[in-house]
Amino acid sequence: MKLSEYLLTSPYYLFWKVKKLFDSSDPVIDFYIGEMMDYFIMEPVIRKFPQSRIVAKNAHIKKELESLGVAAISWPSFPDVVIMARHAMHEFPIDNVIKIGMAHGVYQFKKFIKAKKYNVFQRFFMTSQEHKLMAEKIGVKCGVAIGCPKLDQAFNGEIDDTYLEELRKSLHLDPAKPTVMFSATWDKSGMSAVHLWHERIEELSDTYNVMVTLHPFMSKRYRDSIRGKKSIVYIDSYNTVPYLMLSDVLVSDTSSIIGEYCAFNKPIVSFKVDTGARLTEDIKELISSISISVQSFDEAKIAIEESLNNDTLGEAREAANKKFFYALDGRAADRAAEEILKVLQENNLHTGTSLVQV
């Protein structure tokens, strides 16, 4: 337990008890937004609980949410149940608050952290049965396989051909050119390859539409480098799913966006990375099995053309999707909502018909 938790626990408990005296009969459910990306990970599930509250970690995140038309309150909050897409249990440091967690990305593209950080949750939503079994091997006892709610929009008709065509036009993508998406995980993780391509990416713009999405924590120098390139479409959105659907090939490193893109069974090129404290041999082998692996930008240029002209990894990606996802049926958020209701019932919390919209 962090020092801040020790200092916070007693006053937090007292405030929580006082709040319970004035709460309605329905349980108070909070979705905790520690970073803006959390909202887009959980948004399909949030929709299922129209009476829930969205809790922003700080004033900056609250302001960002409100700029999107999303009403939010500021932490601290004192709910019956908190749902989060990160291990921020220290913000709700008492056992009285029921905690439900969600995987931050698809599958497990990084080494698991300690099991105890999962087992504080009554449920932790994994994206697949294999993901859950992997977690159980390190001692995680609360995993439930539900799929990837973030991807529901791609498979339930929410994003259709008309939506994609309008997006393509708004981005001024040339319909005569294939579209390549570059992505990179956080440079300071030691698992990124952004340094191999950010200065040369404009070399591709005569042949391809080129889009780029970067990890939200990416260093400013790389972000500014990409933004300054006029022939590149920089995706400044936390919801990357529509842009992935527009792309014909993804170029990335060890980012879990590879798992999201694999759902569409389209070609992937990956830069080989051998560093990073949370990078394992299994992860490296998995990425190389579904992508063309390269070590330089020159190799990447060749691999992009090869993957577009002669894609031979479709079956491998289909097999990987069975590892990555419980199902790609647009119903992951429904399964999450069903599990949340089970948790409420197990804890004898009233579940009125107004509580959930499934």
XYZ file of N, CA, C and O in Angstrom, residues 26-102:
308
model
N -30.710 3.333 -5.025
C -29.900 2.724 -6.081
C -28.420 2.853 -5.740
O -27.980 3.880 -5.202
N -27.620 1.840 -6.059
C -26.180 1.944 -5.805
C -25.544 3.028 -6.668
O -25.970 3.266 -7.797
N -24.554 3.688 -6.106
C -23.818 4.721 -6.845
C -22.667 4.047 -7.578
O -21.800 3.422 -6.960
N -22.671 4.171 -8.911
C -21.643 3.563 -9.750
C -20.829 4.667 -10.400
O -21.379 5.539 -11.084
N -19.532 4.644 -10.200
C -18.629 5.622 -10.804
C -17.709 4.950 -11.809
O -17.205 3.844 -11.561
N -17.503 5.615 -12.923
C -16.461 5.231 -13.876
C -15.320 6.230 -13.709
O -15.502 7.425 -13.939
N -14.174 5.725 -13.293
C -13.044 6.591 -12.964
C -12.161 6.798 -14.195
O -11.688 5.834 -14.818
N -11.934 8.069 -14.540
C -11.129 8.423 -15.707
C -9.803 9.000 -15.216
O -9.701 10.164 -14.853
N -8.768 8.158 -15.202
C -7.451 8.589 -14.756
C -6.652 9.266 -15.847
O -5.805 10.127 -15.587
N -6.911 8.883 -17.092
C -6.353 9.516 -18.282
C -7.459 9.521 -19.333
O -8.354 8.669 -19.307
N -7.396 10.439 -20.281
C -8.482 10.556 -21.242
C -8.720 9.262 -22.027
O -9.855 8.941 -22.389
N -7.670 8.498 -22.271
C -7.849 7.260 -23.027
C -8.800 6.305 -22.296
O -9.481 5.494 -22.924
N -8.853 6.412 -20.948
C -9.731 5.532 -20.173
C -11.181 5.685 -20.598
O -11.945 4.712 -20.622
N -11.576 6.911 -20.900
C -12.973 7.149 -21.269
C -13.345 6.364 -22.524
O -14.415 5.744 -22.598
N -12.458 6.356 -23.511
C -12.767 5.691 -24.776
C -12.676 4.169 -24.657
O -13.316 3.450 -25.423
N -11.894 3.692 -23.709
C -11.853 2.259 -23.430
C -13.174 1.809 -22.811
O -13.715 0.757 -23.162
N -13.718 2.627 -21.916
C -14.897 2.239 -21.148
C -16.208 2.783 -21.693
O -17.285 2.346 -21.260
N -16.169 3.727 -22.629
C -17.374 4.423 -23.077
C -18.510 3.491 -23.495
O -19.687 3.734 -23.143
N -18.241 2.389 -24.228
C -19.362 1.498 -24.583
C -20.037 0.881 -23.356
O -21.237 0.598 -23.385
N -19.268 0.679 -22.288
C -19.840 0.142 -21.050
C -20.557 1.250 -20.281
O -21.639 1.030 -19.718
N -19.988 2.437 -20.268
C -20.628 3.579 -19.589
C -22.037 3.795 -20.120
O -22.974 4.067 -19.368
N -22.204 3.648 -21.437
C -23.520 3.841 -22.056
C -24.578 2.907 -21.478
O -25.758 3.225 -21.477
N -24.138 1.749 -21.014
C -25.075 0.758 -20.479
C -25.619 1.164 -19.108
O -26.591 0.591 -18.628
N -24.968 2.150 -18.476
C -25.359 2.561 -17.125
C -25.641 4.061 -17.116
O -24.811 4.862 -16.667
N -26.790 4.451 -17.643
C -27.083 5.891 -17.811
C -27.149 6.666 -16.506
O -27.018 7.891 -16.512
N -27.349 5.979 -15.371
C -27.417 6.668 -14.082
C -26.056 6.746 -13.384
O -25.964 7.242 -12.262
N -25.029 6.236 -14.031
C -23.699 6.251 -13.415
C -23.072 7.639 -13.514
O -23.556 8.518 -14.240
N -21.982 7.819 -12.781
C -21.238 9.080 -12.814
C -19.877 8.849 -13.451
O -19.288 7.772 -13.313
N -19.388 9.863 -14.127
C -18.035 9.839 -14.665
C -17.179 10.725 -13.772
O -17.499 11.900 -13.554
N -16.104 10.144 -13.242
C -15.260 10.837 -12.265
C -13.895 11.106 -12.881
O -13.168 10.169 -13.247
N -13.546 12.358 -13.017
C -12.256 12.749 -13.574
C -11.206 12.853 -12.477
O -11.482 13.384 -11.390
N -10.017 12.360 -12.770
C -8.935 12.384 -11.790
C -8.590 13.797 -11.355
O -8.261 14.038 -10.184
N -8.636 14.739 -12.293
C -8.237 16.115 -11.979
C -9.010 17.098 -12.861
O -9.792 16.700 -13.741
N -8.779 18.378 -12.619
C -9.516 19.424 -13.331
C -9.208 19.417 -14.822
O -10.084 19.715 -15.650
N -7.966 19.082 -15.182
C -7.593 19.060 -16.602
C -8.399 18.015 -17.358
O -8.942 18.287 -18.446
N -8.501 16.802 -16.799
C -9.250 15.739 -17.461
C -10.739 16.071 -17.475
O -11.434 15.837 -18.473
N -11.249 16.642 -16.404
C -12.653 17.065 -16.351
C -12.955 18.056 -17.475
O -13.978 17.952 -18.161
N -12.040 18.994 -17.687
C -12.233 19.999 -18.740
C -12.206 19.344 -20.121
O -13.003 19.690 -20.999
N -11.302 18.386 -20.314
C -11.248 17.679 -21.603
C -12.528 16.904 -21.860
O -13.053 16.890 -22.980
N -13.026 16.233 -20.838
C -14.279 15.489 -20.988
C -15.422 16.425 -21.334
O -16.223 16.149 -22.237
N -15.503 17.535 -20.633
C -16.588 18.483 -20.870
C -16.496 19.100 -22.262
O -17.517 19.439 -22.861
N -15.273 19.216 -22.810
C -15.124 19.739 -24.179
C -15.721 18.785 -25.211
O -16.036 19.177 -26.332
N -15.875 17.505 -24.805
C -16.508 16.507 -25.665
C -17.999 16.375 -25.379
O -18.670 15.506 -25.950
N -18.497 17.213 -24.487
C -19.900 17.136 -24.118
C -20.199 16.070 -23.084
O -21.356 15.655 -22.916
N -19.159 15.618 -22.370
C -19.306 14.562 -21.370
C -19.323 15.197 -19.981
O -18.334 15.802 -19.557
N -20.423 15.059 -19.280
C -20.529 15.606 -17.925
C -19.708 14.760 -16.964
O -19.771 13.534 -16.994
N -18.921 15.399 -16.131
C -18.057 14.679 -15.197
C -17.988 15.423 -13.875
O -18.192 16.644 -13.808
N -17.711 14.666 -12.820
C -17.412 15.260 -11.528
C -15.935 15.023 -11.236
O -15.292 14.181 -11.873
N -15.416 15.748 -10.301
C -14.007 15.617 -9.956
C -13.815 14.628 -8.811
O -14.658 14.527 -7.918
N -12.724 13.894 -8.852
C -12.311 13.071 -7.713
C -11.892 14.028 -6.575
O -11.351 15.089 -6.864
N -12.179 13.687 -5.289
C -12.612 12.382 -4.797
C -14.118 12.167 -4.921
O -14.904 13.114 -4.873
N -14.480 10.900 -5.096
C -15.882 10.514 -5.083
C -16.027 9.325 -4.140
O -15.032 8.677 -3.802
N -17.265 9.044 -3.753
C -17.500 8.051 -2.705
C -18.612 7.092 -3.139
O -19.705 7.085 -2.571
N -18.335 6.263 -4.151
C -19.365 5.399 -4.721
C -19.510 4.074 -3.972
O -18.710 3.733 -3.089
N -20.538 3.325 -4.362
C -20.634 1.929 -3.941
C -19.736 1.051 -4.803
O -19.133 0.098 -4.324
N -19.675 1.416 -6.091
C -18.900 0.636 -7.060
C -18.110 1.598 -7.930
O -18.651 2.607 -8.399
N -16.840 1.285 -8.165
C -16.043 2.055 -9.113
C -15.506 1.110 -10.177
O -15.078 -0.008 -9.884
N -15.573 1.572 -11.418
C -15.086 0.805 -12.560
C -13.981 1.617 -13.201
O -14.131 2.818 -13.430
N -12.852 0.957 -13.476
C -11.694 1.685 -13.989
C -10.916 0.850 -14.993
O -10.998 -0.387 -14.992
N -10.167 1.522 -15.840
C -9.343 0.849 -16.845
C -7.862 0.996 -16.518
O -7.015 1.046 -17.402
N -7.567 1.074 -15.223
C -6.181 1.146 -14.750
C -6.166 0.700 -13.288
O -7.222 0.565 -12.657
N -4.990 0.485 -12.755
C -4.854 0.015 -11.372
C -4.739 1.216 -10.437
O -3.685 1.494 -9.876
N -5.859 1.920 -10.280
C -5.876 3.132 -9.456
C -6.677 2.910 -8.198
O -7.410 3.797 -7.731
N -6.541 1.735 -7.630
C -7.297 1.396 -6.414
C -6.962 2.321 -5.244
O -7.763 2.497 -4.339
N -5.765 2.932 -5.260
C -5.369 3.827 -4.171
C -6.219 5.088 -4.111
O -6.230 5.785 -3.097
N -6.937 5.390 -5.208
C -7.831 6.549 -5.184
C -9.139 6.228 -4.456
O -9.905 7.127 -4.110
N -9.403 4.938 -4.230
C -10.608 4.477 -3.539
C -10.148 3.452 -2.498
O -10.344 2.248 -2.668
N -9.500 3.912 -1.416
C -8.649 3.052 -0.587
C -9.360 2.237 0.485
O -8.724 1.814 1.447
N -10.667 2.008 0.344
C -11.366 1.205 1.352
C -12.060 0.027 0.671
O -12.483 0.118 -0.481
N -12.175 -1.064 1.404
C -12.814 -2.260 0.860
C -14.307 -2.071 0.639
O -14.922 -2.813 -0.146
N -14.899 -1.105 1.306
C -16.336 -0.849 1.134
C -16.680 -0.476 -0.301
O -17.810 -0.705 -0.749
N -15.738 0.146 -1.008
C -15.959 0.487 -2.413
C -15.615 -0.736 -3.259
O -14.458 -1.173 -3.309
N -16.607 -1.285 -3.912
C -16.414 -2.450 -4.780
C -15.698 -1.989 -6.041
O -16.088 -1.000 -6.672
N -14.659 -2.721 -6.410
C -13.830 -2.305 -7.537
C -13.923 -3.323 -8.678
O -13.806 -4.527 -8.461
N -14.140 -2.795 -9.888
C -14.185 -3.606 -11.103
C -13.193 -3.004 -12.082
O -13.187 -1.787 -12.300
N -12.322 -3.834 -12.654
C -11.286 -3.349 -13.560
C -11.485 -3.841 -14.980
O -12.150 -4.847 -15.222
N -10.886 -3.111 -15.912
C -10.921 -3.484 -17.327
C -9.521 -3.446 -17.896
O -8.725 -2.546 -17.560
